[in-house]
Coordinates of C-alpha atoms and ligand atoms in Angstrom, one line a residue:
M171 CA 70.7 115.1 91.8
S172 CA 73.9 113.7 93.5
Q173 CA 73.7 114.1 97.3
F174 CA 76.8 113.7 100.0
I175 CA 75.3 112.4 102.9
T176 CA 77.6 111.5 106.3
I177 CA 77.1 109.9 109.2
E178 CA 78.5 110.8 112.6
G179 CA 78.3 109.7 116.1
G180 CA 80.2 109.2 119.3
E181 CA 81.8 106.0 120.0
G182 CA 79.1 102.9 120.5
A183 CA 76.5 104.8 118.7
G184 CA 75.5 101.8 116.3
K185 CA 77.1 103.5 113.1
T186 CA 78.0 100.1 111.5
T187 CA 74.5 98.7 111.7
N188 CA 72.4 101.7 110.6
I189 CA 74.8 102.2 108.2
H190 CA 73.9 99.0 106.8
F191 CA 70.1 99.8 106.9
I192 CA 70.7 103.1 105.3
V193 CA 72.3 101.6 102.7
D194 CA 69.5 99.0 102.0
Y195 CA 66.8 101.6 102.0
L196 CA 68.6 103.9 99.6
Q197 CA 69.6 101.3 97.0
Q198 CA 65.8 100.2 97.3
A199 CA 64.8 103.5 96.2
G200 CA 67.1 103.0 93.0
K201 CA 69.8 105.3 94.2
D202 CA 73.3 104.8 92.8
L203 CA 75.6 104.6 95.9
V204 CA 79.3 105.0 96.9
I205 CA 79.7 103.5 100.2
T206 CA 82.9 105.0 101.8
R207 CA 84.4 105.9 105.3
E208 CA 86.8 108.8 107.2
P209 CA 89.5 108.3 107.8
G210 CA 89.8 106.0 105.0
G211 CA 88.0 105.5 102.1
T212 CA 91.3 104.9 99.4
E213 CA 94.4 103.0 99.4
I214 CA 96.4 105.7 101.0
G215 CA 93.8 107.0 103.4
E216 CA 93.5 103.3 105.1
R217 CA 97.1 103.3 105.4
L218 CA 96.7 106.8 107.2
R219 CA 93.7 105.2 109.0
A220 CA 95.6 102.3 110.2
L221 CA 98.3 104.8 111.9
L222 CA 95.9 106.8 113.1
L223 CA 94.0 103.9 115.2
D224 CA 96.8 102.1 116.2
P225 CA 96.7 102.2 120.0
D226 CA 100.7 101.2 119.7
N227 CA 101.0 104.9 118.4
K228 CA 101.2 106.6 121.5
I229 CA 103.0 110.0 120.8
I230 CA 101.0 111.3 117.8
D231 CA 101.0 115.0 118.4
S232 CA 97.4 116.6 118.3
R233 CA 98.5 118.8 115.0
T234 CA 100.1 115.6 113.7
E235 CA 96.7 113.7 114.0
L236 CA 94.9 116.8 112.5
L237 CA 97.1 116.8 109.5
L238 CA 96.7 113.1 109.1
M239 CA 92.7 113.6 109.0
F240 CA 92.8 116.2 106.2
A241 CA 95.5 114.3 104.3
A242 CA 93.4 111.0 104.3
R243 CA 90.1 113.4 103.5
A244 CA 92.5 115.3 100.7
Q245 CA 92.9 111.9 98.9
H246 CA 89.5 110.6 99.7
I247 CA 88.0 113.9 98.0
A248 CA 90.1 113.6 95.0
E249 CA 89.8 110.4 94.4
V250 CA 86.4 109.1 95.3
I251 CA 84.0 111.8 96.7
K252 CA 84.2 114.6 94.0
P253 CA 84.3 112.0 91.1
A254 CA 81.4 110.4 92.4
L255 CA 79.5 113.1 93.0
A256 CA 80.5 114.8 89.6
Q257 CA 78.6 111.3 88.1
G258 CA 75.3 112.0 89.6
K259 CA 76.1 109.0 92.0
W260 CA 75.0 109.4 96.1
V261 CA 78.0 109.3 98.4
I262 CA 77.5 107.9 101.8
C263 CA 80.3 108.4 104.0
D264 CA 81.0 107.2 107.7
R265 CA 82.3 110.4 109.1
F266 CA 83.5 113.4 107.7
T267 CA 84.8 116.9 108.9
D268 CA 82.4 117.3 111.6
A269 CA 84.1 114.2 113.1
T270 CA 87.5 116.5 113.0
Y271 CA 85.8 119.1 114.7
A272 CA 84.6 117.0 117.3
Y273 CA 87.6 114.9 118.2
Q274 CA 90.1 117.0 117.2
G275 CA 88.6 120.3 118.3
A276 CA 86.5 119.6 121.3
G277 CA 88.2 116.6 122.2
R278 CA 92.0 117.4 121.7
K279 CA 91.4 121.1 121.8
I280 CA 92.1 122.6 118.5
S281 CA 90.6 126.0 117.7
R282 CA 87.8 125.3 115.2
A283 CA 89.5 128.6 113.6
D284 CA 92.4 126.4 112.8
I285 CA 90.6 123.4 111.7
A286 CA 88.1 125.9 109.3
I287 CA 91.4 126.8 107.9
L288 CA 92.3 123.4 106.9
E289 CA 88.8 122.3 106.0
Q290 CA 88.5 125.5 103.2
W291 CA 91.6 124.8 102.0
V292 CA 91.3 121.0 101.4
Q293 CA 87.4 121.2 100.6
A294 CA 86.9 124.4 98.7
D295 CA 82.9 124.5 98.9
L296 CA 82.4 120.8 99.3
R297 CA 80.0 120.4 102.6
P298 CA 77.7 117.5 103.1
D299 CA 74.2 118.1 102.2
I300 CA 72.6 116.1 105.0
T301 CA 74.3 115.0 108.1
I302 CA 72.9 112.1 110.3
L303 CA 73.9 112.3 113.8
L304 CA 73.3 108.9 115.9
D305 CA 73.5 110.7 119.5
V306 CA 74.0 108.5 122.4
P307 CA 74.9 109.3 126.2
V308 CA 78.5 108.7 126.5
D309 CA 77.9 106.2 129.1
I310 CA 75.9 104.0 126.8
G311 CA 78.4 104.5 124.0
L312 CA 81.0 103.4 126.0
Q313 CA 79.2 100.3 127.5
R314 CA 78.8 99.2 124.2
V315 CA 82.5 99.7 123.1
N316 CA 83.7 98.1 126.3
L317 CA 82.5 95.0 125.1
R318 CA 84.6 94.9 122.2
A319 CA 87.7 93.0 122.7
D320 CA 90.4 95.5 120.7
Q321 CA 89.6 98.9 121.3
D322 CA 91.5 101.5 119.0
R323 CA 93.7 104.4 120.0
F324 CA 90.4 106.8 120.3
E325 CA 88.4 104.1 122.0
Q326 CA 91.0 104.1 124.7
E327 CA 90.2 108.3 125.7
K328 CA 89.0 108.9 129.0
L329 CA 85.2 110.1 129.4
Q330 CA 85.9 113.5 129.2
F331 CA 87.2 113.3 125.9
F332 CA 83.9 111.9 124.7
D333 CA 81.5 114.1 127.1
S334 CA 83.5 116.7 124.7
V335 CA 82.9 115.1 121.7
R336 CA 79.3 114.6 122.2
E337 CA 78.6 118.3 123.3
A338 CA 80.4 119.3 120.1
Y339 CA 78.1 117.4 117.7
L340 CA 75.0 118.5 119.6
S341 CA 76.1 122.0 119.2
M342 CA 76.9 121.8 115.2
A343 CA 73.9 120.3 114.9
K344 CA 71.9 122.9 116.7
A345 CA 74.0 125.4 115.0
E346 CA 73.2 124.0 111.3
P347 CA 69.5 122.6 111.7
K348 CA 69.1 122.5 108.0
R349 CA 71.9 120.0 107.5
F350 CA 71.6 117.8 110.5
R351 CA 69.1 115.0 111.3
V352 CA 69.9 113.8 115.1
I353 CA 68.7 110.3 116.0
D354 CA 68.7 109.2 119.3
A355 CA 70.3 106.2 119.3
S356 CA 69.8 105.2 122.6
K357 CA 66.3 104.0 121.9
P358 CA 65.6 100.5 120.9
L359 CA 67.2 99.6 117.2
A360 CA 63.5 99.1 115.9
E361 CA 62.8 102.8 116.7
V362 CA 65.7 104.2 115.5
Q363 CA 65.5 102.6 112.4
A364 CA 61.7 103.8 112.3
S365 CA 63.5 107.4 112.7
L366 CA 66.0 106.5 110.2
Q367 CA 63.3 105.6 107.8
A368 CA 61.6 109.1 108.4
V369 CA 64.4 110.8 107.3
L370 CA 65.6 108.9 104.2
A371 CA 61.7 109.1 103.0
K372 CA 62.2 112.8 102.9
V373 CA 65.9 113.3 101.6
C374 CA 64.5 110.8 98.7
G375 CA 60.9 112.8 98.1
T376 CA 59.1 109.8 98.6
Ligands
LIG674 P1 85.1 104.7 113.4 O1 85.3 104.7 112.0 O2 85.2 103.5 113.6 O3 84.3 105.3 114.0 O4 86.5 105.0 113.7 C1 87.3 106.2 113.2 C2 87.9 107.2 114.5 O5 88.6 108.3 114.1 C3 86.5 107.3 115.4 O6 87.3 107.5 116.9 C4 87.0 108.9 115.2 C5 87.9 109.2 114.8 N1 87.9 110.5 113.7 C6 88.7 111.6 114.1 O7 89.1 111.6 115.4 N2 88.7 112.5 113.0 C7 88.1 112.8 112.0 O8 88.1 113.6 111.3 C8 87.5 111.1 111.7 C9 87.1 111.2 110.1 C10 87.4 110.7 112.4

């Protein structure tokens, strides 16, 4: 049976490395995977991503930002996610709507109710089956990000923005313990991956 798995986390949580690990594990378990990301995952979505992340776009209104996230998502669902799930594939998606609640909601202060209207309209009953939250204290995450040469529009935000993002993720995880698996991503990589392996073994029923 298909599974829709999303991976979330703040900046510098090690998403890229850990998604590689997740993908390797599931492929070895024989799962037929589609690996994708948001914003992005389609030609139009990747163009919207470029607009959204470009630090030269200094005056994107929060509502514009929210609508562009959902515009990319609508295309992604229609073109990639729904068809893959309908074919029984497992979709591994680097961020999804929880990121909107965390960044546009808690970060940009758009109400959850307003985001929920778009979520319902764009997604109907589509929700992730499992969400892996790679949680890392903001200062540790930002230390990692600051080592990178080019920072995108979100990475240039202030500490308080990222504190709100992290709190929002953790409170969503608390509110939906069946869907969320929270991994302490501040631990050494081997420990993080041991925790991921335990989660994935259960998801695969092995
Ligand atoms: P990342 O894929 O490298 O994490 O970059 C995507 C950025 O976009 C990240 O800073 C979080 C942000 N984002 C939102 O603000 N809202 C969303 O709905 C999504 C999917 C991502």
